[in-house]
PDB file of C-alpha atoms and ligand atoms in Angstrom:
ATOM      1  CA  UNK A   1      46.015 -34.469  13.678  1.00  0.00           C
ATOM      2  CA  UNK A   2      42.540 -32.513  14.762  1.00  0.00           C
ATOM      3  CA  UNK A   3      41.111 -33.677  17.897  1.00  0.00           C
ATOM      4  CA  UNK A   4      37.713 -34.343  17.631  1.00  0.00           C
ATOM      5  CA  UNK A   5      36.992 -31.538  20.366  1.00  0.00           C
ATOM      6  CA  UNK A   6      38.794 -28.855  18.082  1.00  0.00           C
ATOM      7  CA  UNK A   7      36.014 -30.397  15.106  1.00  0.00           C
ATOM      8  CA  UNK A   8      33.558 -30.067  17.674  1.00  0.00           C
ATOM      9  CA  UNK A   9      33.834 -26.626  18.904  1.00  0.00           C
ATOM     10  CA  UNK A  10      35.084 -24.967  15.317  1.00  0.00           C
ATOM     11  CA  UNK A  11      32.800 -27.041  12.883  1.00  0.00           C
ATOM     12  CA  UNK A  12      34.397 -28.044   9.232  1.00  0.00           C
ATOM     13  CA  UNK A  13      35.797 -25.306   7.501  1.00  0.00           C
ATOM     14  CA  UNK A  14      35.880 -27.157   4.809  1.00  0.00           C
ATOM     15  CA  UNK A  15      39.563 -27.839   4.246  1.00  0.00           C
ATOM     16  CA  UNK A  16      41.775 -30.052   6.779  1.00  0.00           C
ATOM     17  CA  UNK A  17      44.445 -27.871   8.608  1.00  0.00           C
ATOM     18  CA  UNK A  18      46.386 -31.358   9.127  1.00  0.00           C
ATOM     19  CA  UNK A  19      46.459 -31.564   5.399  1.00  0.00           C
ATOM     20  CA  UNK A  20      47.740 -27.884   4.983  1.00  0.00           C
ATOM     21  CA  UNK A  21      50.607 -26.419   5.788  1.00  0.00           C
ATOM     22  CA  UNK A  22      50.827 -23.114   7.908  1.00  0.00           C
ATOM     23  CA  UNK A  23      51.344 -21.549   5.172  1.00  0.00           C
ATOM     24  CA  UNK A  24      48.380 -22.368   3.127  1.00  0.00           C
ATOM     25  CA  UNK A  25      46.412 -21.604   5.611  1.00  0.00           C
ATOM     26  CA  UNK A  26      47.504 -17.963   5.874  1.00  0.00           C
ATOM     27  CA  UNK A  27      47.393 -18.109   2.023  1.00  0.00           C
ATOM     28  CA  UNK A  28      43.582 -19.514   2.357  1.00  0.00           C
ATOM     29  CA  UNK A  29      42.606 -17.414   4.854  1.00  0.00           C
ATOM     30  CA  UNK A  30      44.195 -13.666   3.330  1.00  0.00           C
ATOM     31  CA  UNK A  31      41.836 -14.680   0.121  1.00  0.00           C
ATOM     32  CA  UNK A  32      39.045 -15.062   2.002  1.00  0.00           C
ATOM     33  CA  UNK A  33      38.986 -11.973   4.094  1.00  0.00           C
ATOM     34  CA  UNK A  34      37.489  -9.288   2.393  1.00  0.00           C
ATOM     35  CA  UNK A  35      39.691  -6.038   1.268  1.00  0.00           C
ATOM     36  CA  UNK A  36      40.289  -3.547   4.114  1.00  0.00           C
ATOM     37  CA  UNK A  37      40.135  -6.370   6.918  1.00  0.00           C
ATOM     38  CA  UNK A  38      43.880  -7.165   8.406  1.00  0.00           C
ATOM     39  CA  UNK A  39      44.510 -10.135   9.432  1.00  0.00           C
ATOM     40  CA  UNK A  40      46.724 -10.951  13.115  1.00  0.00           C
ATOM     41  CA  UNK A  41      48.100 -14.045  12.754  1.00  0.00           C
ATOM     42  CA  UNK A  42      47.994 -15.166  16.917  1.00  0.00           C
ATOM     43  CA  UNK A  43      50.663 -16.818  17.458  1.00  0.00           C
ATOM     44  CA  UNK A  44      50.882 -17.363  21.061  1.00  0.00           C
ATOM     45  CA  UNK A  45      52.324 -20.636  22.583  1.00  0.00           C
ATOM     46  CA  UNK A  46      53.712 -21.519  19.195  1.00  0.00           C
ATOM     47  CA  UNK A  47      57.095 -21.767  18.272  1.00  0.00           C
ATOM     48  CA  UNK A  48      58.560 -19.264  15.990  1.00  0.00           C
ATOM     49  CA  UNK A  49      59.474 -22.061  13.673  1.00  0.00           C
ATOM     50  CA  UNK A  50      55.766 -21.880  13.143  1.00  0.00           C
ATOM     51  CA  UNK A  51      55.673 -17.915  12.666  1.00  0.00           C
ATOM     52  CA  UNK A  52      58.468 -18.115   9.947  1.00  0.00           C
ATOM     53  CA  UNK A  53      55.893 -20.619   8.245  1.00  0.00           C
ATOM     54  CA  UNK A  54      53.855 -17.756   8.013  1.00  0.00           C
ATOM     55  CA  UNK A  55      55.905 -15.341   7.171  1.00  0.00           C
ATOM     56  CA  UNK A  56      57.441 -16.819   4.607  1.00  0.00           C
ATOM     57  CA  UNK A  57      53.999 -17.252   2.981  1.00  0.00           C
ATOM     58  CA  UNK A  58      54.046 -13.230   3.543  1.00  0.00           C
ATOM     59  CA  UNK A  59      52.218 -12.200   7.070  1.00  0.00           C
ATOM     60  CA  UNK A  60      53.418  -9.769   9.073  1.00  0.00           C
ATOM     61  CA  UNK A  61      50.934  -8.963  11.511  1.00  0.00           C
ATOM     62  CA  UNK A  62      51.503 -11.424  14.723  1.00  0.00           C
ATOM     63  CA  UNK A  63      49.448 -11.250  18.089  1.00  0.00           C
ATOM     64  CA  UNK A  64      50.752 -12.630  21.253  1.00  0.00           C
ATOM     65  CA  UNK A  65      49.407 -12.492  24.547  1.00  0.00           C
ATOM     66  CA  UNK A  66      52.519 -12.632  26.886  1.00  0.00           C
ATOM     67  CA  UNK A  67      54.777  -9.633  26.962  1.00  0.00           C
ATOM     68  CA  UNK A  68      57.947 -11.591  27.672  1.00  0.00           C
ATOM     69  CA  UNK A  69      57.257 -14.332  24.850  1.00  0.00           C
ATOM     70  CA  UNK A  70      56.420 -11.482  23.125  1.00  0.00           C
ATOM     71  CA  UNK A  71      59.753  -9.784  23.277  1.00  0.00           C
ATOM     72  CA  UNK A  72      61.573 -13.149  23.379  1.00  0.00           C
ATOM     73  CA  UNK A  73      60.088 -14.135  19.665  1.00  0.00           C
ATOM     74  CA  UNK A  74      60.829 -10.492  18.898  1.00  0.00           C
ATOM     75  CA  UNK A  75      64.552 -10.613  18.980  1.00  0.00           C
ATOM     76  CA  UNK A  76      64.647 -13.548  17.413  1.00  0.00           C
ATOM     77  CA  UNK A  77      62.625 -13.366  14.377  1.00  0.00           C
ATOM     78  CA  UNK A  78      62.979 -10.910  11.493  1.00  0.00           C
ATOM     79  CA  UNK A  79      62.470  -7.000  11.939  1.00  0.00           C
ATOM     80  CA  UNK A  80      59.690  -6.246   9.860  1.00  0.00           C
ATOM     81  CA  UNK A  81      57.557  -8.342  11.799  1.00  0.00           C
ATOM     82  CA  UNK A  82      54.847  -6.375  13.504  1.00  0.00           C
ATOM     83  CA  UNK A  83      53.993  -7.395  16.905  1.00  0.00           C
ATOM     84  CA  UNK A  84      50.587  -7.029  18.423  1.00  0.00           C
ATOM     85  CA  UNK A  85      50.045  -7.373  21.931  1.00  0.00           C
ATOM     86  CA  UNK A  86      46.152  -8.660  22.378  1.00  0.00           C
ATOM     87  CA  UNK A  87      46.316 -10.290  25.959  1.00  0.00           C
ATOM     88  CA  UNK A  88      45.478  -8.593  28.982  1.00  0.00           C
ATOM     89  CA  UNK A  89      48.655  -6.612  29.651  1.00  0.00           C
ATOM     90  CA  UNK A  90      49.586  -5.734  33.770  1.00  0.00           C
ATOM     91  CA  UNK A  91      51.272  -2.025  34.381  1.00  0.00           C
ATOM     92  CA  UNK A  92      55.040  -3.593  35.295  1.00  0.00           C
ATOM     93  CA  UNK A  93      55.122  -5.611  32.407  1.00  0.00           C
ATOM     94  CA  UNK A  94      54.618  -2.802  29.869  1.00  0.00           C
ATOM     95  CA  UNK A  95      58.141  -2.210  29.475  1.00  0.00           C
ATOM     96  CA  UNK A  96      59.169  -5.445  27.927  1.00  0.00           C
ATOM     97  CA  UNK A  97      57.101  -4.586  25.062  1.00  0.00           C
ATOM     98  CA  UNK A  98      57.321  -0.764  24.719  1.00  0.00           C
ATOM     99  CA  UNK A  99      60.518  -0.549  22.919  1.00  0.00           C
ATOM    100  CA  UNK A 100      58.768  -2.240  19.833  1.00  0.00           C
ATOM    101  CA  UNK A 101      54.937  -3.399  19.805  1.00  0.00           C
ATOM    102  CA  UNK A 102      53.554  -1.777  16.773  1.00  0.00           C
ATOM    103  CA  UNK A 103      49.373  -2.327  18.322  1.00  0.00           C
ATOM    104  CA  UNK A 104      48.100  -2.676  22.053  1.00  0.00           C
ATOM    105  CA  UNK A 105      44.238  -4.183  21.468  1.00  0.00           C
ATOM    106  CA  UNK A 106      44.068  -5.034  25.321  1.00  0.00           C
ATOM    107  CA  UNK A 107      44.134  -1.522  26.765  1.00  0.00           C
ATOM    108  CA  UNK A 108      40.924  -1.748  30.084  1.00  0.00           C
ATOM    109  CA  UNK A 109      42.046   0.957  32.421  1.00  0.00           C
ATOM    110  CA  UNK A 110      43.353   4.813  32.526  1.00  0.00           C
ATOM    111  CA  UNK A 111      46.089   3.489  34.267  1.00  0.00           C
ATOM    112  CA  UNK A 112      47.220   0.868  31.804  1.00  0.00           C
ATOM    113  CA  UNK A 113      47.001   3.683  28.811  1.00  0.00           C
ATOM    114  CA  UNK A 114      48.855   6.253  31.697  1.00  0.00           C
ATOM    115  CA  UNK A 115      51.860   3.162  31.319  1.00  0.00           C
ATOM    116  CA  UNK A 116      52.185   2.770  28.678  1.00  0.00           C
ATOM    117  CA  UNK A 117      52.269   6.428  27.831  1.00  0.00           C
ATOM    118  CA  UNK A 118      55.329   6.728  30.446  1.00  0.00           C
ATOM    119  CA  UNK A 119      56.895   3.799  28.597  1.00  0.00           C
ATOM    120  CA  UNK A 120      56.354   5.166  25.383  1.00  0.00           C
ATOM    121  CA  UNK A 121      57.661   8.491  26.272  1.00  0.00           C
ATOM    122  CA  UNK A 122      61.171   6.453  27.698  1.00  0.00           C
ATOM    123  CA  UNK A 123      61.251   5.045  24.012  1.00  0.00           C
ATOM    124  CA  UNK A 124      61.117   7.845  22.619  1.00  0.00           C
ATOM    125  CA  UNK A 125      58.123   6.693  20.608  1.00  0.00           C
ATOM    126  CA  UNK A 126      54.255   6.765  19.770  1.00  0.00           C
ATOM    127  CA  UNK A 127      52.277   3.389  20.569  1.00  0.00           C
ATOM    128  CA  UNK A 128      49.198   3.082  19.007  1.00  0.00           C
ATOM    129  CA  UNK A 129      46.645   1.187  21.366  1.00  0.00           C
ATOM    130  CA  UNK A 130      42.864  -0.484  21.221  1.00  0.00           C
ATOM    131  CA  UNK A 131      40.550  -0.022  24.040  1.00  0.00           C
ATOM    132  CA  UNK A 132      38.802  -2.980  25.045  1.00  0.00           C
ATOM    133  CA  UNK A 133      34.990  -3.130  25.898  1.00  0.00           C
ATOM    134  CA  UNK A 134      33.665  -5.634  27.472  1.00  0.00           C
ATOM    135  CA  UNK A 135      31.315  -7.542  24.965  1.00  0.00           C
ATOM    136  CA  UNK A 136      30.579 -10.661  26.236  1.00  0.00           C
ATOM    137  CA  UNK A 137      28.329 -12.455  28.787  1.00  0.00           C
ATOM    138  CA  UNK A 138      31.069 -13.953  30.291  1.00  0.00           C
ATOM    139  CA  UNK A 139      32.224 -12.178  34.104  1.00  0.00           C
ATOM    140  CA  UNK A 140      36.078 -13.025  33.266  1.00  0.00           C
ATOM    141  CA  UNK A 141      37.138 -11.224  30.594  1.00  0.00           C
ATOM    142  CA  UNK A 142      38.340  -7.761  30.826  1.00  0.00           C
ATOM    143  CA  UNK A 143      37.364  -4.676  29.224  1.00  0.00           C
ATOM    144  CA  UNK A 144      35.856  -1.435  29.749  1.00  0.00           C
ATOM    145  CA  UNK A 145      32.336  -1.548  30.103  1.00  0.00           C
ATOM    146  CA  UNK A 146      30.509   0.284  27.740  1.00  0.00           C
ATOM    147  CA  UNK A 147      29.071   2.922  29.436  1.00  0.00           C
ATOM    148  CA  UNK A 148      31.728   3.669  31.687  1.00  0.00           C
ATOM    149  CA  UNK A 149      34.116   4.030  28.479  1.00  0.00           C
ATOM    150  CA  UNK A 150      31.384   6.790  26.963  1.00  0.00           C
ATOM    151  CA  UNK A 151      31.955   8.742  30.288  1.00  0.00           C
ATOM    152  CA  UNK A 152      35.631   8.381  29.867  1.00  0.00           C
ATOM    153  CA  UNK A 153      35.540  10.032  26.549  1.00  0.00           C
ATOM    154  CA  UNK A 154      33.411  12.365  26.986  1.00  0.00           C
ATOM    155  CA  UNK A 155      35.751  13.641  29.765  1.00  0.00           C
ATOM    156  CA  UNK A 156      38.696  13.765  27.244  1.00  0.00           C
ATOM    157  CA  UNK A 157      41.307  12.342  29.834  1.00  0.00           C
ATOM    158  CA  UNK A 158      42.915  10.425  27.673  1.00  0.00           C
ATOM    159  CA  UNK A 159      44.438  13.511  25.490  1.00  0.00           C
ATOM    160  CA  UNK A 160      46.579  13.859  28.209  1.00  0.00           C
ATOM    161  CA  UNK A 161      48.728  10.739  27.294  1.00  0.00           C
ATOM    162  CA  UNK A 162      50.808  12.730  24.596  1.00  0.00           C
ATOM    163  CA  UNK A 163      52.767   9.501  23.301  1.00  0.00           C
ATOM    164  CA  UNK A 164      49.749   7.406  22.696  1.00  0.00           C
ATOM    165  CA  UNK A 165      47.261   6.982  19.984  1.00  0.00           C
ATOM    166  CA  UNK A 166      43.799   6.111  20.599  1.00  0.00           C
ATOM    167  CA  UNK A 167      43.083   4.145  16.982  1.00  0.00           C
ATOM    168  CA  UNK A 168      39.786   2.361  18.147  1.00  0.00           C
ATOM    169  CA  UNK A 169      38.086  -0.505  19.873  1.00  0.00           C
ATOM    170  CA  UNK A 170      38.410  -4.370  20.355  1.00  0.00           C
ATOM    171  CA  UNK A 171      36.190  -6.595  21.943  1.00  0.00           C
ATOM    172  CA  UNK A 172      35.980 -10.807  22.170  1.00  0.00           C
ATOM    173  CA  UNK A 173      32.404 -12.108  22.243  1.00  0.00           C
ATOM    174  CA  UNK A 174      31.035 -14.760  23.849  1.00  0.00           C
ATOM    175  CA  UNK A 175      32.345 -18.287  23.261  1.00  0.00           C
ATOM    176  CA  UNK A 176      28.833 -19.673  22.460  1.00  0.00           C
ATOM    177  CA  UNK A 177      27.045 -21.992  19.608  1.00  0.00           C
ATOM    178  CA  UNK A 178      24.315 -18.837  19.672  1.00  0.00           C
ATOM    179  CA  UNK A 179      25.161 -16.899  16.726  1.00  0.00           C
ATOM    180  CA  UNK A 180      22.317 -14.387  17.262  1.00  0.00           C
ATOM    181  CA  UNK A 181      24.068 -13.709  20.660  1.00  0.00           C
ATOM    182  CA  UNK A 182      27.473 -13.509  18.914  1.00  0.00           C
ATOM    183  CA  UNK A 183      26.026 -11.168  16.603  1.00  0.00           C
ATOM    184  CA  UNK A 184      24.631  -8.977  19.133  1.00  0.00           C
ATOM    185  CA  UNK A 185      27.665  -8.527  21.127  1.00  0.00           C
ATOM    186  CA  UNK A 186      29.718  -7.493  17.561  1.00  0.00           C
ATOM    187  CA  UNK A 187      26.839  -5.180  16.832  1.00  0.00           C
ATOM    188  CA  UNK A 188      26.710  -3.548  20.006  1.00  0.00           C
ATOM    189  CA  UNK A 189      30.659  -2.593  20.173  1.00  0.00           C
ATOM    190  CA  UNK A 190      30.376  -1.628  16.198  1.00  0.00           C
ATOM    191  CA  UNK A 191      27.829   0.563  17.133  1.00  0.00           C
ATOM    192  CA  UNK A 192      29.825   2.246  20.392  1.00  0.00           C
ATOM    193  CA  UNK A 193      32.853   2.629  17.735  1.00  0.00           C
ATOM    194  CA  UNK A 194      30.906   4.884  15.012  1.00  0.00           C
ATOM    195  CA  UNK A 195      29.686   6.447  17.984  1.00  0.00           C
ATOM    196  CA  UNK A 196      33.417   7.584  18.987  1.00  0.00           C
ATOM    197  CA  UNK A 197      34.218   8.469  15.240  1.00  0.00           C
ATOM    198  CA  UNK A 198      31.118  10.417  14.957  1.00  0.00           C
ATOM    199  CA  UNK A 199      32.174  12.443  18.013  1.00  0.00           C
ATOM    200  CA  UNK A 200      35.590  13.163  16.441  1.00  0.00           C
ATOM    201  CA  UNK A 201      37.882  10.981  17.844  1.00  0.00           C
ATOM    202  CA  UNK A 202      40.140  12.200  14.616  1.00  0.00           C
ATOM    203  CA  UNK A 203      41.185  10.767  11.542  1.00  0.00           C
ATOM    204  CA  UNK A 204      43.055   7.744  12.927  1.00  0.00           C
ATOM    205  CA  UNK A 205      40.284   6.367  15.114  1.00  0.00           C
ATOM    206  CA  UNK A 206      39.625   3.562  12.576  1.00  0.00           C
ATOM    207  CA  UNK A 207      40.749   0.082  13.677  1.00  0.00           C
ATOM    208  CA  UNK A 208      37.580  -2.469  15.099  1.00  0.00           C
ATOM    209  CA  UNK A 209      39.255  -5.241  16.027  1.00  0.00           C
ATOM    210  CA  UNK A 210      36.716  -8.758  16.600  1.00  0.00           C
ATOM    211  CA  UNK A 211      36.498 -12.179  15.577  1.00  0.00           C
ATOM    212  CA  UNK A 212      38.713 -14.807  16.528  1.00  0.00           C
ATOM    213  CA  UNK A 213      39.056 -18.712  14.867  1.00  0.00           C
ATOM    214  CA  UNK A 214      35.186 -19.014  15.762  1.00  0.00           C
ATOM    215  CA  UNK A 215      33.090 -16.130  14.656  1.00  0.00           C
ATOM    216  CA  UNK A 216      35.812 -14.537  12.444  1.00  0.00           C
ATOM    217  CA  UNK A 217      33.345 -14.497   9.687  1.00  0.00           C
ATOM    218  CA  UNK A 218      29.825 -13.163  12.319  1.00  0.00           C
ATOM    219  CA  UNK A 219      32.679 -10.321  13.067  1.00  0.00           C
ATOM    220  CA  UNK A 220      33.724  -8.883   9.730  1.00  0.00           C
ATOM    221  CA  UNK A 221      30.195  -9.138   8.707  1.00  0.00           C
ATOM    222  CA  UNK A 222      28.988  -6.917  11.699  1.00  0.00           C
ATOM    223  CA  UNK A 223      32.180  -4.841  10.193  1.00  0.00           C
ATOM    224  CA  UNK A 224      35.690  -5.492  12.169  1.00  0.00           C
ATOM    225  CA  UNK A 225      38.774  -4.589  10.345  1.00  0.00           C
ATOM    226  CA  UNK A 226      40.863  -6.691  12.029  1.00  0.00           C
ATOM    227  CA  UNK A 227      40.820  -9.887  13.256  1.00  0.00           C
ATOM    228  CA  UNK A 228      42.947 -12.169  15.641  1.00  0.00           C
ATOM    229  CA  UNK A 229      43.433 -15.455  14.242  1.00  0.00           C
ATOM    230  CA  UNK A 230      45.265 -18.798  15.772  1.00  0.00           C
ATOM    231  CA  UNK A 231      44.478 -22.043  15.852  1.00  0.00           C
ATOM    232  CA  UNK A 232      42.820 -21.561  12.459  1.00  0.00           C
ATOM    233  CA  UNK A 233      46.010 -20.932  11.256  1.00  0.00           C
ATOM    234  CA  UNK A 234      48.281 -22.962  13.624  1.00  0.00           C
ATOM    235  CA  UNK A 235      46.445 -25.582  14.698  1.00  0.00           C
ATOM    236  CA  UNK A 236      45.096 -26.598  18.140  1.00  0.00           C
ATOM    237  CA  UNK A 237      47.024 -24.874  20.932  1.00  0.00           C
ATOM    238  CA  UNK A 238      48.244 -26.688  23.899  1.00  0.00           C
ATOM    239  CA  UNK A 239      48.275 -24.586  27.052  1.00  0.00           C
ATOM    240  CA  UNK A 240      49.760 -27.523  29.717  1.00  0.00           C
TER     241      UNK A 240
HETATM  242  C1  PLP B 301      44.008 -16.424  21.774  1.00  0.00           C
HETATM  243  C2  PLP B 301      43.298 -15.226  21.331  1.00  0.00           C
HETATM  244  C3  PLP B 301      42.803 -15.117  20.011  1.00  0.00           C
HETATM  245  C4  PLP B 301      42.894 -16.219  18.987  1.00  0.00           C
HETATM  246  O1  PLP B 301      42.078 -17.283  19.329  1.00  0.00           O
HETATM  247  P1  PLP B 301      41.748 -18.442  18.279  1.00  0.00           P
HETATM  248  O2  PLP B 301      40.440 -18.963  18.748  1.00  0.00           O
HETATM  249  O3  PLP B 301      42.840 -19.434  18.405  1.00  0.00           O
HETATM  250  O4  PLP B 301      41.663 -17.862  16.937  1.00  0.00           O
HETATM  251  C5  PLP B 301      42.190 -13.922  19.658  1.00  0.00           C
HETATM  252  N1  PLP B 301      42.069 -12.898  20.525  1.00  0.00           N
HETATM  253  C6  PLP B 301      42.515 -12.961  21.783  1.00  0.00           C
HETATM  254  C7  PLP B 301      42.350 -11.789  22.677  1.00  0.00           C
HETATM  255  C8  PLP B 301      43.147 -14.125  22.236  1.00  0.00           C
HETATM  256  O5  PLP B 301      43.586 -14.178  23.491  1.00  0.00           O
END
């Protein structure tokens, strides 16, 4: 059953996720999205009797914000899931995910990407990564902010990190009503990414990940590629 505070704050999509299964609603959703846009199923806090709901209606892509429910769901589920890590990450906890995340979106420091570069390097692997700008109005969230990320590269520092792979940005806007100010935010960080491709960031600089359950649609029209999906798909999380 919806709560009439997730109706509130995510409107009427016009279809009833209490009348759909998980499954349909990655089915919905993967018809809606336009071609080049991947969808991450997030998946955090839910069981993974509710992830094999939607893979079995064919995703693959799953976001979770905690890296030991991350690598608990992760040796439980099948292989070819691919496991995105979108939650502010901490240094010490980069190993629990290293051996297998396919994505970091969450990357906000030099230090963080210097990590996970030393973890990567241990696995003897290459982790592709997001850095995160901070978009939104809020104080809390984390991110680079965008000037200080121009100055970073500029410098170039980051080529120094031989097992990682810069392949864009990812920002979360505002949780607001205001659209325009929603809008704004996505514009601004679409704007600092074909900033970094234009200065040759190389061929694989090409993932924008925004939008979420409540400006998905603001976000891909302001151009994201990717977007991080949950309780659109899952239902209402419950954090207690
Ligand atoms: C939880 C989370 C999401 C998904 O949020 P929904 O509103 O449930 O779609 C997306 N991105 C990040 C970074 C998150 O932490």
């Amino acid at each position: 059953m919806l709560s009439d505070k997730f109706n509130k704050k995510y409107g009427n999509f016009g279809f009833r996720l209490d009348a759909m299964g998980i499954g349909d609603n990655i089915i919905k959703l993967k018809g809606e999205l336009p071609e080049g846009v991947e969808l991450v199923a997030v998946s955090k806090t839910y069981p993974s009797e509710d992830i094999l709901e939607a893979y079995e209606a064919g995703q693959r892509v799953f976001g979770e914000s905690r890296p030991q429910e991350m690598k608990a769901k992760h040796g439980e589920l099948p292989g070819d899931i691919r496991w995105h890590m979108i939650g502010h990450l901490q240094t010490n906890k980069v190993k629990y995910i290293a051996p297998f995340v396919e994505l970091v979106h969450s990357v906000d420091s030099d230090r963080l990407l210097a990590e996970i570069d030393r973890q990567a390097v241990r696995c003897g692997r290459t982790i592709d990564v997001l850095l995160e700008v901070h978009i939104a109005r809020e104080e809390s969230k984390h991110g680079w902010d965008a000037e200080e990320l121009k100055a970073y590269m500029a410098a170039g520092s980051a080529a120094a990190y031989g097992n990682v792979r810069l392949r864009g940005l990812m920002g979360i806007a505002t949780y607001t009503e205001d659209a325009e100010q929603v809008r704004g935010e996505f514009t601004r960080l679409r704007e600092l990414f074909d900033r970094f491709c234009a200065n040759g960031c190389g061929p694989r600089f090409d993932t924008l990940s925004m939008g979420m359950t409540g400006d998905y649609r603001l976000a891909v029209e302001c151009g994201s590629n990717m977007v991080r999906i949950g309780s659109l798909i899952f239902g209402e999380r419950d954090y207690a």
